[in-house]
GROMACS .gro file of C-alpha atoms in nm:
model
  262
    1UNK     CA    1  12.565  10.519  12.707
    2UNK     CA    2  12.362  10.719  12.470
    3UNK     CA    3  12.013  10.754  12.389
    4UNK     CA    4  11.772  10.951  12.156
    5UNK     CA    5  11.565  11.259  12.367
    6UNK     CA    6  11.203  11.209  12.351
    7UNK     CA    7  11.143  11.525  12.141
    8UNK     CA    8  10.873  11.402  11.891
    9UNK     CA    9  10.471  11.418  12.017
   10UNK     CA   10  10.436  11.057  11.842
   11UNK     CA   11  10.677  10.869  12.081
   12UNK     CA   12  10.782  10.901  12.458
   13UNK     CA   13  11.149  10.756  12.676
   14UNK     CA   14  11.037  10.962  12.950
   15UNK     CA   15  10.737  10.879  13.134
   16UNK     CA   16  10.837  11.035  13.437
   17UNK     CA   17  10.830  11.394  13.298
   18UNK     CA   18  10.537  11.321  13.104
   19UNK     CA   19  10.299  11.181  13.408
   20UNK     CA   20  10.464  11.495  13.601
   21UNK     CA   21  10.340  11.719  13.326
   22UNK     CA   22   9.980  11.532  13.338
   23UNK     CA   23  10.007  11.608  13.712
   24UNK     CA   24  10.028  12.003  13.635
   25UNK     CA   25   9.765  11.966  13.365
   26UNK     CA   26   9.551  11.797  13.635
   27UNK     CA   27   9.586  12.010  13.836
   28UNK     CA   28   9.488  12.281  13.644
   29UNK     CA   29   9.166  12.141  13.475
   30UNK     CA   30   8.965  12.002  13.758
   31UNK     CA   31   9.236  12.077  14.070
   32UNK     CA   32   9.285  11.696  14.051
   33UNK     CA   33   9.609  11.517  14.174
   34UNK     CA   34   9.694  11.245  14.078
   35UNK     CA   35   9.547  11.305  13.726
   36UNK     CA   36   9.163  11.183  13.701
   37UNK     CA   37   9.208  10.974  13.464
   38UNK     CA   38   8.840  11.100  13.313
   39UNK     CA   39   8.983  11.430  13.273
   40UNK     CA   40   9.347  11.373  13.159
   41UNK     CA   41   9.517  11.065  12.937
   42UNK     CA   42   9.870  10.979  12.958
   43UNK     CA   43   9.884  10.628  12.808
   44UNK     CA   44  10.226  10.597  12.726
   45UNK     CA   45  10.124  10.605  12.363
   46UNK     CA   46  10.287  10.984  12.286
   47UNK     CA   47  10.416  11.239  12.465
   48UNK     CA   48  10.154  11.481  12.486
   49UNK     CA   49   9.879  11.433  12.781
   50UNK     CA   50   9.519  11.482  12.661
   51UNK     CA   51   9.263  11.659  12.812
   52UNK     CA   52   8.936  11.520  12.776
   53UNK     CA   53   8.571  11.719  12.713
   54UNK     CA   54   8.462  11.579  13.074
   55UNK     CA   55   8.784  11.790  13.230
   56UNK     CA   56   8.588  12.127  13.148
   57UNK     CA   57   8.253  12.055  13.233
   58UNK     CA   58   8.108  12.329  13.369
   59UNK     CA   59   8.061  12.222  13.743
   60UNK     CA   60   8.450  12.145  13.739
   61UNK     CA   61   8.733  12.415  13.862
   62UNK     CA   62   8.942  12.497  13.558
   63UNK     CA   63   9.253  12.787  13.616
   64UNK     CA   64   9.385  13.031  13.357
   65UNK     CA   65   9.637  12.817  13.259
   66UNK     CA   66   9.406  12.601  13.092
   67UNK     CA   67   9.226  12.883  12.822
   68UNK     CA   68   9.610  12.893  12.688
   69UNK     CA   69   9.571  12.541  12.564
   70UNK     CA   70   9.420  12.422  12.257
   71UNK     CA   71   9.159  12.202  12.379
   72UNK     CA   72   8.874  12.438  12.536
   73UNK     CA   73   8.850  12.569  12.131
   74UNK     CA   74   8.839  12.239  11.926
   75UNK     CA   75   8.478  12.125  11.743
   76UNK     CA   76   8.306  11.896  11.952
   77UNK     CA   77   8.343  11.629  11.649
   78UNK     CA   78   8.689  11.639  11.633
   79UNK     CA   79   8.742  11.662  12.008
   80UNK     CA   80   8.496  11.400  12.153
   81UNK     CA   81   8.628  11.013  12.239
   82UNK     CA   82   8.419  10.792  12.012
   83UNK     CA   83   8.265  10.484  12.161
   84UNK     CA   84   8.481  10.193  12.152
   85UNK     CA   85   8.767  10.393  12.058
   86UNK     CA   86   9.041  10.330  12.378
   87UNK     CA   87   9.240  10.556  12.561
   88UNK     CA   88   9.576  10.477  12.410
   89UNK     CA   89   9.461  10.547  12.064
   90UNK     CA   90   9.219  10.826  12.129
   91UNK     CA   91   9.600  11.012  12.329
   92UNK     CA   92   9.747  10.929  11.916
   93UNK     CA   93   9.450  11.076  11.747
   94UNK     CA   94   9.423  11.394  11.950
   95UNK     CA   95   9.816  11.395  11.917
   96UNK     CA   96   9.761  11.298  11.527
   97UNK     CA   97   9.508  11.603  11.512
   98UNK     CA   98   9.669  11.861  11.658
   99UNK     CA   99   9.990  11.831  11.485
  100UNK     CA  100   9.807  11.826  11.189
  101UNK     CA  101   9.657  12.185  11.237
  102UNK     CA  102   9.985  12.330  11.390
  103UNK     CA  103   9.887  12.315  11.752
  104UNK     CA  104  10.157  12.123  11.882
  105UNK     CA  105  10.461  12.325  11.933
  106UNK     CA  106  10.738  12.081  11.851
  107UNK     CA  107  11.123  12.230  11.703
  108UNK     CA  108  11.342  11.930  11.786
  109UNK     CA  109  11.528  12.068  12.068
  110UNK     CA  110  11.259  12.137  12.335
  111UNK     CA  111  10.993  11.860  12.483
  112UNK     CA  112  10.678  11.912  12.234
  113UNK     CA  113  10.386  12.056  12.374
  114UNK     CA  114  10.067  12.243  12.283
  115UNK     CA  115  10.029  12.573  12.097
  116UNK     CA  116  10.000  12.902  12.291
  117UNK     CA  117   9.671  13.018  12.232
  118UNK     CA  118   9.750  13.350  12.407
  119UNK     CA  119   9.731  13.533  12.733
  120UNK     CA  120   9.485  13.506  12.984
  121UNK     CA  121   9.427  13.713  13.296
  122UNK     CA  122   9.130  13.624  13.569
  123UNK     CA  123   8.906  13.890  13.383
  124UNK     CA  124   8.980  13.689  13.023
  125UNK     CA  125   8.943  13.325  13.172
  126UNK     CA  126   8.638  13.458  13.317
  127UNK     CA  127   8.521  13.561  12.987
  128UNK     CA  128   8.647  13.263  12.769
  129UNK     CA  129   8.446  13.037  13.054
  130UNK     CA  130   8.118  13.233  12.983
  131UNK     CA  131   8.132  13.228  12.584
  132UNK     CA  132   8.211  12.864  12.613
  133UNK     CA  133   7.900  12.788  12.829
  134UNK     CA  134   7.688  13.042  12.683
  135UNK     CA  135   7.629  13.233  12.972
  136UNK     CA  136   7.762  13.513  12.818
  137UNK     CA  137   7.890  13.650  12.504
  138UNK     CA  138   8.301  13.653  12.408
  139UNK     CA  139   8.451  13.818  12.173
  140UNK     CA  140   8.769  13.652  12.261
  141UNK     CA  141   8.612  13.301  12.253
  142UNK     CA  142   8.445  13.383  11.946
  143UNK     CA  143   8.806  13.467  11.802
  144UNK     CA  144   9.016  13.170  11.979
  145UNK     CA  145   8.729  12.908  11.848
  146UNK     CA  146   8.705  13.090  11.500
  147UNK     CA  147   9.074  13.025  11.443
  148UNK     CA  148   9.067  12.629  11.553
  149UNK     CA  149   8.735  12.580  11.355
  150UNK     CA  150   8.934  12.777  11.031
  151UNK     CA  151   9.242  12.588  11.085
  152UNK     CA  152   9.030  12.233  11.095
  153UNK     CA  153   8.833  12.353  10.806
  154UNK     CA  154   9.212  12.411  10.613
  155UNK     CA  155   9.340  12.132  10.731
  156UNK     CA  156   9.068  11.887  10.629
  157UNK     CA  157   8.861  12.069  10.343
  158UNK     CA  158   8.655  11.717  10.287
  159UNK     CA  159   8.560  11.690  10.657
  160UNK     CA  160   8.755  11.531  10.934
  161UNK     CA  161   8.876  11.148  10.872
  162UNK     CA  162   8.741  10.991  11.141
  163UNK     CA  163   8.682  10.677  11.027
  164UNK     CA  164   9.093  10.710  10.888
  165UNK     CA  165   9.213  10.804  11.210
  166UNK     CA  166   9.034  10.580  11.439
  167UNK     CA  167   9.150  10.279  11.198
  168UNK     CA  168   9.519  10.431  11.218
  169UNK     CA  169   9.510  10.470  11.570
  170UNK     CA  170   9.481  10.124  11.683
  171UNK     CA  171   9.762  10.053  11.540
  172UNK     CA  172   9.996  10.320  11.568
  173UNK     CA  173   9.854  10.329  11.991
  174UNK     CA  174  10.019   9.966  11.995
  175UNK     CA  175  10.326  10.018  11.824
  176UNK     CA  176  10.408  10.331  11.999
  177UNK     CA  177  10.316  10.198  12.369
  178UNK     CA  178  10.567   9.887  12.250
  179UNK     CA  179  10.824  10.090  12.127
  180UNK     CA  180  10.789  10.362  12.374
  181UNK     CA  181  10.884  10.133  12.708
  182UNK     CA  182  11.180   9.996  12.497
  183UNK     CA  183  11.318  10.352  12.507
  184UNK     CA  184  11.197  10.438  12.814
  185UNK     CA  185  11.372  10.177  13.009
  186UNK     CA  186  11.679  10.245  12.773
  187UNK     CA  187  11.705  10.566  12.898
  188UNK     CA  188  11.717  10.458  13.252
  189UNK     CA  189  12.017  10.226  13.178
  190UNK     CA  190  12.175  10.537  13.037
  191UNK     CA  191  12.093  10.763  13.341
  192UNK     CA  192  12.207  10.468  13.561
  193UNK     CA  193  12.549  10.457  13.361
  194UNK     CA  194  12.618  10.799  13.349
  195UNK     CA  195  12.605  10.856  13.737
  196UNK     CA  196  12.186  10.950  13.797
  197UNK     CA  197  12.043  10.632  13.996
  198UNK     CA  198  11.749  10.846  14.097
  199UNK     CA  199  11.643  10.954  13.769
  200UNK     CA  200  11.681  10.638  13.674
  201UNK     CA  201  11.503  10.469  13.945
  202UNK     CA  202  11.201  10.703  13.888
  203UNK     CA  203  11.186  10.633  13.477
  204UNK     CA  204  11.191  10.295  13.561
  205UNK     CA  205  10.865  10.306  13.849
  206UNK     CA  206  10.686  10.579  13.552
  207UNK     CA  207  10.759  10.282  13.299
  208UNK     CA  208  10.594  10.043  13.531
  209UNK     CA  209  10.310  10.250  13.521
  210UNK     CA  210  10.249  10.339  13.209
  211UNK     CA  211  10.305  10.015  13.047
  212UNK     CA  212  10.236   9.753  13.339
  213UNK     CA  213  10.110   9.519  13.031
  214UNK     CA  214  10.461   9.546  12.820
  215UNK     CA  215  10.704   9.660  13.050
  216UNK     CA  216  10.805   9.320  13.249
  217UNK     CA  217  11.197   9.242  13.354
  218UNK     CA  218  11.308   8.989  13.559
  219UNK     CA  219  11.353   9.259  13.811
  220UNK     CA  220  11.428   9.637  13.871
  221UNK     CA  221  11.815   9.655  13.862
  222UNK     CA  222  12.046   9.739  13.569
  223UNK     CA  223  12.121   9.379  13.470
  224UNK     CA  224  11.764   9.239  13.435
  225UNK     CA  225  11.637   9.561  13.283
  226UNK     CA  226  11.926   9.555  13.026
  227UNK     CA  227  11.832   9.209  12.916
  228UNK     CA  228  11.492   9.288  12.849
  229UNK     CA  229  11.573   9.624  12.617
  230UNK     CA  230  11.798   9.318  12.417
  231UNK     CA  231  11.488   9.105  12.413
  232UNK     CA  232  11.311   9.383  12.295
  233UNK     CA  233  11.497   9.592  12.116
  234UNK     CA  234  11.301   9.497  11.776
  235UNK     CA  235  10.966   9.647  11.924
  236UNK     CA  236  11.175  10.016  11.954
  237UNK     CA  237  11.332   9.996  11.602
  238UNK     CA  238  10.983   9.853  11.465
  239UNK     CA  239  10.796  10.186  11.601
  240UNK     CA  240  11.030  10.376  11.398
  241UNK     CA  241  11.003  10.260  11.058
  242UNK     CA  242  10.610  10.265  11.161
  243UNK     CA  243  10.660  10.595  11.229
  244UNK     CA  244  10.889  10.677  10.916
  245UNK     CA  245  10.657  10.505  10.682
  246UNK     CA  246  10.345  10.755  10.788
  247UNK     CA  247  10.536  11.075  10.767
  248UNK     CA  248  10.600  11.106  11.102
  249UNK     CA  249  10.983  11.028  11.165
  250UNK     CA  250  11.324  10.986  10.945
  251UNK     CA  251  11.419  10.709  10.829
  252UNK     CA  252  11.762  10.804  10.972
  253UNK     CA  253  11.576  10.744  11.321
  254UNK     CA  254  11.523  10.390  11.313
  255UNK     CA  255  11.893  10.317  11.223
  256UNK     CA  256  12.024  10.556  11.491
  257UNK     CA  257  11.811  10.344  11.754
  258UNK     CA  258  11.886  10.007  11.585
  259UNK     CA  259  12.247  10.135  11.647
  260UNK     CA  260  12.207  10.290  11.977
  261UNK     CA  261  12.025   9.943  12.132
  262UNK     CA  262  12.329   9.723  12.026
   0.00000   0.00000   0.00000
């Protein structure tokens, strides 16, 4: 069997890798495990796991790793969940943002992730964590928060859509969740047929979790899981041409999946 990798930030088929990469983010912004899910989305509705303004509060641990990452530097406006606004389609509008400003790191052969904001030793995260909090001044924070602020300011010369985006998001959050377990429980069928049960045991459990209101088989095994990626099949091809109509996918993609789910 054949599937299509998960290499866009607008679309996941493998949950398991991405709540195991939320698991290393959460532990390094807060030392939580499993994520909090205060500090870090994964909703199922991209690929890249969020961390939220709450995750670097200043009473919370935070490790190096973390000042590396976009999301210590971004304006509060553009950063901060907006009431009313859920998780699934605040993960796309963070996604939406960043990729927007170049921050997501994303070539088509490797899993997309954040920009590299640049090295950080104990004496630099020590620094970056003062001139965030104002406890002390940064040059380096002044320089890593100039840059976001300039690209932001590039990026959206007439302010930042928000109003836009938070429409947008609703609906591209529900498309991609839909579409999203269609792959993802495609690509267990295709590491149960190509000889990796346990792989595809543990996309299936991730898919339970991530999308325990879409994701709903008859049962667990091949058969039953197979029958529901037929039932559903549309919901996969119809996140593509979403996808393709707003700039963010081929239109070659939706017919390779429309062929690929036969």
């Amino acid at each position: 069997m054949e599937t299509i990798a998960p290499l866009s930030p607008f679309w996941t088929g493998d949950p398991a890798t991405d709540l195991e990469e939320t698991r290393v983010l959460a532990r390094a912004v807060g030392g939580a495990d499993p994520a909090d899910p205060w500090l870090i989305y994964t909703t199922g509705a991209g690929r890249i796991p969020v961390v939220t303004p709450t995750a670097l509060d200043p009473e919370r641990p935070a490790t190096i790793a973390v000042w590396r990452t976009p999301w210590p530097y971004l304006p509060a406006d553009i950063w901060m969940r907006r009431p009313g606004e859920y998780a699934a389609s605040y993960q796309c509008r963070m996604t939406l943002t960043l990729a927007a400003m170049g921050l997501i790191e994303a070539d088509g052969q490797h899993a997309p992730w954040t920009a590299d904001m640049g090295e950080a030793d104990e004496a630099a995260a020590q620094s970056l964590t003062a001139g965030r909090f104002g406890t002390a001044q940064s040059e380096e924070w002044e320089t890593r928060r100039d840059r976001i602020a300039q690209l932001a300011a590039q990026t959206w010369p007439d302010g930042y859509p928000i109003d836009d985006l938070l429409a947008a998001c609703i609906e591209m959050s529900a498309v991609v969740r839909a579409g999203s377990a269609v792959m993802s429980a495609h690509a267990a069928l295709t590491d149960q047929a190509n000889g990796d049960p346990k792989r595809a045991v543990a996309t299936l459990q991730a898919a339970k979790r991530l999308y325990p209101d879409l994701f709903d088989p008859q049962g667990m095994d091949p058969r039953s899981v197979a029958i529901w990626v037929r039932e559903h099949a549309d919901r996969a091809t119809g996140m593509f041409e979403w996808l393709a109509a707003a700039g963010l996918a081929g239109q070659e993609d939706a017919a390779a999946v429309r062929e690929v789910l036969q």
